[in-house]
Amino acid sequence: MAVVGTGLAAIDVVRALLISGYRGRITLGSRFGLLPAIRSTSPSPSLKVLTPRFIEETEGLDLQRLLDLIEAEADANGIDVSVPRRVLNQRRPRIDVADYLRRSRDERWAALFVAICDECGPALWNKLDKSSRRAFRSILHRFFQAWCNPMPPQTGDLVLEALDSGSLVVRNGLAGFDARTLDFVDGAEERFGMVIDATRNASEPLASQDSKLVRSLLARREAVADAFGGLTVRFGSWSLVNPKESTIENVYAIGSLTQGTRYYVNALDSILRTVDEAVEHILAARRATPVLSG
């Protein structure tokens, strides 16, 4: 059995196979062979460098400065980030997968990435210049997705047990596949009784611009497609922006439609925070509106 992909969807397939009693070997194959981290059971780190005030006062960020700030945050919390640093420095990570997963859980570096993504990811993304955003999407996005969206500890234990027993194998360098074959960049070919596709292209936007509502807004020039996905919105209020760069009164976007402005939209907590901010903007506008009496 082979599963194409190494993200959370692929992990869900592996989990389902294992708990259903499947006894054959499972091969996970992808271009980079990078599994999601395991969520730590330790308390979430408290951000000491990337505070709201610091980010608000920062005029702009490039990609290297962002990585330097993450390193500084790790140092401030006494967290060893040598594993993610090594992974980022390799085109295709050559790592012991089981060791990588254990260290993501025990050394708390994955918990640090979750805290950064949850608490200040959108604000940091908003500060990045456009060239850094493009570089992030094409190079770093896949790694941050793996670390900011970790698998649950119980699933992690199941995956580790399968890796240790040899019933689960992870391969990188995937070049192509069909219903029974995985092809790798080194010329190797492996055949299986079944190949399950559990992938989504990480470079593709999460938000579809093909819905009837979105097409209507774009056609009537009441909204603008964001180059990084979704629709263009005003950061912080999440109100739609039209082609004249004016906000549209009483029209807001949340969730994946804001990914171009907000980037990290997968977590429910992050989406709910967007709702709170939009509601506060609406209430503030109503409080500022004069009311005639008499």
Short mmCIF file of N, CA, C and O in Angstrom, two decimals, residues 133-207:
data_model
loop_
_atom_site.label_atom_id
_atom_site.label_comp_id
_atom_site.label_asym_id
_atom_site.label_seq_id
_atom_site.Cartn_x
_atom_site.Cartn_y
_atom_site.Cartn_z
N ARG A 133 6.98 37.62 0.47
CA ARG A 133 5.78 36.78 0.49
C ARG A 133 5.85 35.72 -0.60
O ARG A 133 5.51 34.55 -0.38
N ARG A 134 6.28 36.14 -1.79
CA ARG A 134 6.40 35.17 -2.89
C ARG A 134 7.42 34.09 -2.56
O ARG A 134 7.19 32.90 -2.80
N ALA A 135 8.55 34.50 -2.00
CA ALA A 135 9.58 33.53 -1.63
C ALA A 135 9.09 32.60 -0.54
O ALA A 135 9.35 31.39 -0.56
N PHE A 136 8.37 33.15 0.43
CA PHE A 136 7.82 32.33 1.52
C PHE A 136 6.87 31.29 0.95
O PHE A 136 6.96 30.10 1.31
N ARG A 137 5.96 31.71 0.08
CA ARG A 137 4.97 30.77 -0.47
C ARG A 137 5.66 29.65 -1.27
O ARG A 137 5.25 28.50 -1.19
N SER A 138 6.71 29.99 -2.03
CA SER A 138 7.32 28.99 -2.90
C SER A 138 8.34 28.11 -2.17
O SER A 138 8.56 26.96 -2.57
N ILE A 139 8.94 28.62 -1.08
CA ILE A 139 10.02 27.87 -0.42
C ILE A 139 9.64 27.39 0.98
O ILE A 139 9.82 26.22 1.32
N LEU A 140 9.09 28.29 1.81
CA LEU A 140 8.92 27.98 3.23
C LEU A 140 7.53 27.50 3.62
O LEU A 140 7.35 26.91 4.68
N HIS A 141 6.56 27.77 2.78
CA HIS A 141 5.17 27.46 3.15
C HIS A 141 4.98 26.01 3.56
O HIS A 141 4.34 25.72 4.58
N ARG A 142 5.55 25.09 2.81
CA ARG A 142 5.35 23.66 3.11
C ARG A 142 5.90 23.29 4.48
O ARG A 142 5.32 22.44 5.18
N PHE A 143 7.00 23.93 4.89
CA PHE A 143 7.58 23.63 6.19
C PHE A 143 6.74 24.22 7.32
O PHE A 143 6.48 23.55 8.32
N PHE A 144 6.31 25.46 7.16
CA PHE A 144 5.50 26.09 8.19
C PHE A 144 4.14 25.40 8.33
O PHE A 144 3.60 25.29 9.44
N GLN A 145 3.60 24.90 7.23
CA GLN A 145 2.35 24.15 7.31
C GLN A 145 2.54 22.88 8.14
O GLN A 145 1.67 22.51 8.94
N ALA A 146 3.68 22.21 7.96
CA ALA A 146 3.95 20.98 8.70
C ALA A 146 4.16 21.26 10.19
O ALA A 146 3.82 20.43 11.03
N TRP A 147 4.70 22.43 10.52
CA TRP A 147 5.02 22.74 11.91
C TRP A 147 3.91 23.51 12.62
O TRP A 147 3.75 23.38 13.83
N CYS A 148 3.15 24.29 11.87
CA CYS A 148 2.06 25.07 12.49
C CYS A 148 0.77 24.27 12.59
O CYS A 148 -0.17 24.68 13.26
N ASN A 149 0.71 23.13 11.89
CA ASN A 149 -0.48 22.26 11.93
C ASN A 149 -0.05 20.85 12.32
O ASN A 149 -0.09 19.93 11.50
N PRO A 150 0.39 20.65 13.56
CA PRO A 150 0.92 19.34 13.97
C PRO A 150 -0.17 18.29 14.13
O PRO A 150 -1.36 18.62 14.30
N MET A 151 0.24 17.04 14.08
CA MET A 151 -0.70 15.94 14.34
C MET A 151 -0.92 15.79 15.84
O MET A 151 -0.05 16.17 16.65
N PRO A 152 -2.07 15.28 16.26
CA PRO A 152 -2.33 15.07 17.70
C PRO A 152 -1.33 14.09 18.31
O PRO A 152 -0.80 13.22 17.60
N PRO A 153 -1.06 14.20 19.61
CA PRO A 153 -0.09 13.30 20.26
C PRO A 153 -0.44 11.82 20.09
O PRO A 153 0.45 10.99 19.87
N GLN A 154 -1.75 11.47 20.19
CA GLN A 154 -2.13 10.06 20.07
C GLN A 154 -1.82 9.53 18.67
O GLN A 154 -1.35 8.40 18.51
N THR A 155 -2.09 10.35 17.65
CA THR A 155 -1.74 9.95 16.28
C THR A 155 -0.24 9.84 16.13
O THR A 155 0.27 8.93 15.47
N GLY A 156 0.47 10.78 16.74
CA GLY A 156 1.94 10.74 16.70
C GLY A 156 2.49 9.45 17.27
O GLY A 156 3.43 8.85 16.71
N ASP A 157 1.93 9.01 18.39
CA ASP A 157 2.38 7.75 19.01
C ASP A 157 2.15 6.57 18.05
O ASP A 157 3.00 5.68 17.93
N LEU A 158 1.00 6.58 17.37
CA LEU A 158 0.67 5.51 16.44
C LEU A 158 1.65 5.51 15.26
O LEU A 158 2.14 4.44 14.84
N VAL A 159 1.94 6.69 14.73
CA VAL A 159 2.88 6.80 13.60
C VAL A 159 4.28 6.37 14.02
O VAL A 159 4.97 5.65 13.29
N LEU A 160 4.72 6.80 15.20
CA LEU A 160 6.05 6.43 15.68
C LEU A 160 6.17 4.92 15.86
O LEU A 160 7.20 4.31 15.51
N GLU A 161 5.13 4.30 16.40
CA GLU A 161 5.14 2.84 16.58
C GLU A 161 5.27 2.14 15.22
O GLU A 161 6.02 1.16 15.08
N ALA A 162 4.55 2.65 14.22
CA ALA A 162 4.61 2.05 12.89
C ALA A 162 5.99 2.26 12.25
O ALA A 162 6.53 1.37 11.58
N LEU A 163 6.59 3.44 12.45
CA LEU A 163 7.93 3.70 11.93
C LEU A 163 8.96 2.78 12.58
O LEU A 163 9.82 2.20 11.92
N ASP A 164 8.86 2.63 13.90
CA ASP A 164 9.82 1.81 14.64
C ASP A 164 9.72 0.34 14.24
O ASP A 164 10.74 -0.38 14.21
N SER A 165 8.51 -0.12 13.93
CA SER A 165 8.32 -1.53 13.58
C SER A 165 8.64 -1.82 12.11
O SER A 165 8.73 -2.98 11.71
N GLY A 166 8.77 -0.75 11.30
CA GLY A 166 9.03 -0.94 9.88
C GLY A 166 7.78 -1.08 9.05
O GLY A 166 7.87 -1.26 7.82
N SER A 167 6.61 -0.99 9.68
CA SER A 167 5.37 -1.12 8.91
C SER A 167 5.00 0.18 8.20
O SER A 167 4.10 0.20 7.36
N LEU A 168 5.70 1.26 8.52
CA LEU A 168 5.51 2.53 7.83
C LEU A 168 6.87 3.04 7.37
O LEU A 168 7.83 3.09 8.14
N VAL A 169 6.94 3.40 6.09
CA VAL A 169 8.17 3.93 5.49
C VAL A 169 7.85 5.26 4.83
O VAL A 169 6.80 5.41 4.18
N VAL A 170 8.74 6.22 4.99
CA VAL A 170 8.56 7.54 4.37
C VAL A 170 9.64 7.74 3.32
O VAL A 170 10.83 7.58 3.60
N ARG A 171 9.22 8.07 2.08
CA ARG A 171 10.16 8.30 0.98
C ARG A 171 10.03 9.72 0.46
O ARG A 171 8.91 10.21 0.25
N ASN A 172 11.16 10.40 0.23
CA ASN A 172 11.09 11.70 -0.45
C ASN A 172 11.57 11.53 -1.89
O ASN A 172 11.89 10.44 -2.33
N GLY A 173 11.57 12.64 -2.64
CA GLY A 173 12.02 12.58 -4.02
C GLY A 173 10.99 12.02 -4.98
O GLY A 173 11.35 11.55 -6.07
N LEU A 174 9.71 12.07 -4.61
CA LEU A 174 8.66 11.56 -5.50
C LEU A 174 8.59 12.42 -6.76
O LEU A 174 8.51 13.65 -6.69
N ALA A 175 8.60 11.76 -7.92
CA ALA A 175 8.54 12.47 -9.19
C ALA A 175 7.20 12.31 -9.89
O ALA A 175 6.77 13.17 -10.66
N GLY A 176 6.51 11.20 -9.62
CA GLY A 176 5.23 10.94 -10.26
C GLY A 176 4.62 9.66 -9.73
O GLY A 176 5.28 8.89 -9.02
N PHE A 177 3.36 9.44 -10.07
CA PHE A 177 2.70 8.22 -9.60
C PHE A 177 1.49 7.93 -10.48
O PHE A 177 0.99 8.80 -11.20
N ASP A 178 1.05 6.68 -10.41
CA ASP A 178 -0.23 6.30 -11.00
C ASP A 178 -0.93 5.38 -10.02
O ASP A 178 -0.57 5.33 -8.84
N ALA A 179 -1.93 4.64 -10.48
CA ALA A 179 -2.77 3.86 -9.57
C ALA A 179 -2.01 2.74 -8.85
O ALA A 179 -2.47 2.26 -7.80
N ARG A 180 -0.83 2.35 -9.36
CA ARG A 180 -0.09 1.24 -8.73
C ARG A 180 1.42 1.49 -8.60
O ARG A 180 2.14 0.61 -8.13
N THR A 181 1.89 2.67 -9.00
CA THR A 181 3.33 2.88 -9.07
C THR A 181 3.72 4.24 -8.51
O THR A 181 3.04 5.24 -8.74
N LEU A 182 4.85 4.29 -7.80
CA LEU A 182 5.49 5.53 -7.40
C LEU A 182 6.82 5.63 -8.14
O LEU A 182 7.62 4.69 -8.13
N ASP A 183 7.07 6.78 -8.77
CA ASP A 183 8.33 7.03 -9.47
C ASP A 183 9.10 8.11 -8.73
O ASP A 183 8.53 9.13 -8.31
N PHE A 184 10.41 7.91 -8.59
CA PHE A 184 11.24 8.83 -7.82
C PHE A 184 12.30 9.48 -8.70
O PHE A 184 12.66 8.96 -9.76
N VAL A 185 12.80 10.62 -8.24
CA VAL A 185 13.74 11.41 -9.05
C VAL A 185 15.06 10.67 -9.28
O VAL A 185 15.78 11.00 -10.22
N ASP A 186 15.39 9.71 -8.43
CA ASP A 186 16.63 8.96 -8.62
C ASP A 186 16.47 7.82 -9.62
O ASP A 186 17.39 7.02 -9.83
N GLY A 187 15.30 7.74 -10.26
CA GLY A 187 15.05 6.70 -11.25
C GLY A 187 14.40 5.45 -10.69
O GLY A 187 13.99 4.57 -11.46
N ALA A 188 14.27 5.36 -9.37
CA ALA A 188 13.65 4.18 -8.76
C ALA A 188 12.15 4.17 -9.03
O ALA A 188 11.51 5.21 -9.17
N GLU A 189 11.62 2.95 -9.12
CA GLU A 189 10.19 2.76 -9.32
C GLU A 189 9.71 1.67 -8.37
O GLU A 189 10.33 0.61 -8.26
N GLU A 190 8.64 1.95 -7.64
CA GLU A 190 8.08 0.94 -6.73
C GLU A 190 6.64 0.69 -7.10
O GLU A 190 5.87 1.65 -7.32
N ARG A 191 6.27 -0.59 -7.13
CA ARG A 191 4.90 -0.97 -7.48
C ARG A 191 4.16 -1.44 -6.23
O ARG A 191 4.76 -2.05 -5.33
N PHE A 192 2.87 -1.15 -6.19
CA PHE A 192 2.04 -1.47 -5.03
C PHE A 192 0.69 -2.02 -5.50
O PHE A 192 0.29 -1.84 -6.65
N GLY A 193 0.01 -2.66 -4.56
CA GLY A 193 -1.33 -3.14 -4.88
C GLY A 193 -2.31 -1.99 -5.03
O GLY A 193 -3.29 -2.09 -5.79
N MET A 194 -2.05 -0.89 -4.34
CA MET A 194 -2.92 0.27 -4.42
C MET A 194 -2.13 1.51 -4.07
O MET A 194 -1.26 1.47 -3.19
N VAL A 195 -2.42 2.62 -4.74
CA VAL A 195 -1.83 3.92 -4.42
C VAL A 195 -2.97 4.89 -4.13
O VAL A 195 -3.87 5.08 -4.95
N ILE A 196 -2.93 5.51 -2.95
CA ILE A 196 -3.96 6.47 -2.54
C ILE A 196 -3.37 7.88 -2.63
O ILE A 196 -2.31 8.15 -2.06
N ASP A 197 -4.05 8.76 -3.33
CA ASP A 197 -3.61 10.15 -3.46
C ASP A 197 -4.21 10.97 -2.33
O ASP A 197 -5.42 11.14 -2.24
N ALA A 198 -3.35 11.48 -1.45
CA ALA A 198 -3.81 12.30 -0.32
C ALA A 198 -3.09 13.65 -0.33
O ALA A 198 -2.62 14.14 0.67
N THR A 199 -3.02 14.24 -1.52
CA THR A 199 -2.25 15.48 -1.69
C THR A 199 -3.15 16.66 -2.03
O THR A 199 -4.26 16.51 -2.51
N ARG A 200 -2.57 17.83 -1.78
CA ARG A 200 -3.08 19.09 -2.31
C ARG A 200 -1.85 19.94 -2.57
O ARG A 200 -0.95 20.02 -1.74
N ASN A 201 -1.80 20.58 -3.74
CA ASN A 201 -0.64 21.39 -4.10
C ASN A 201 -0.52 22.56 -3.14
O ASN A 201 -1.39 23.43 -3.09
N ALA A 202 0.57 22.61 -2.36
CA ALA A 202 0.75 23.66 -1.36
C ALA A 202 0.88 25.05 -1.96
O ALA A 202 0.67 26.05 -1.28
N SER A 203 1.25 25.14 -3.25
CA SER A 203 1.41 26.45 -3.87
C SER A 203 0.09 27.02 -4.36
O SER A 203 0.00 28.19 -4.72
N GLU A 204 -0.96 26.19 -4.40
CA GLU A 204 -2.26 26.67 -4.86
C GLU A 204 -3.00 27.36 -3.72
O GLU A 204 -2.92 26.96 -2.57
N PRO A 205 -3.73 28.43 -4.06
CA PRO A 205 -4.50 29.13 -3.02
C PRO A 205 -5.54 28.21 -2.40
O PRO A 205 -6.12 27.35 -3.06
N LEU A 206 -5.78 28.40 -1.10
CA LEU A 206 -6.83 27.65 -0.43
C LEU A 206 -8.21 28.11 -0.85
O LEU A 206 -9.15 27.35 -0.93
N ALA A 207 -8.32 29.43 -1.09
CA ALA A 207 -9.63 30.02 -1.35
C ALA A 207 -9.94 30.01 -2.84
O ALA A 207 -9.17 30.52 -3.65
#
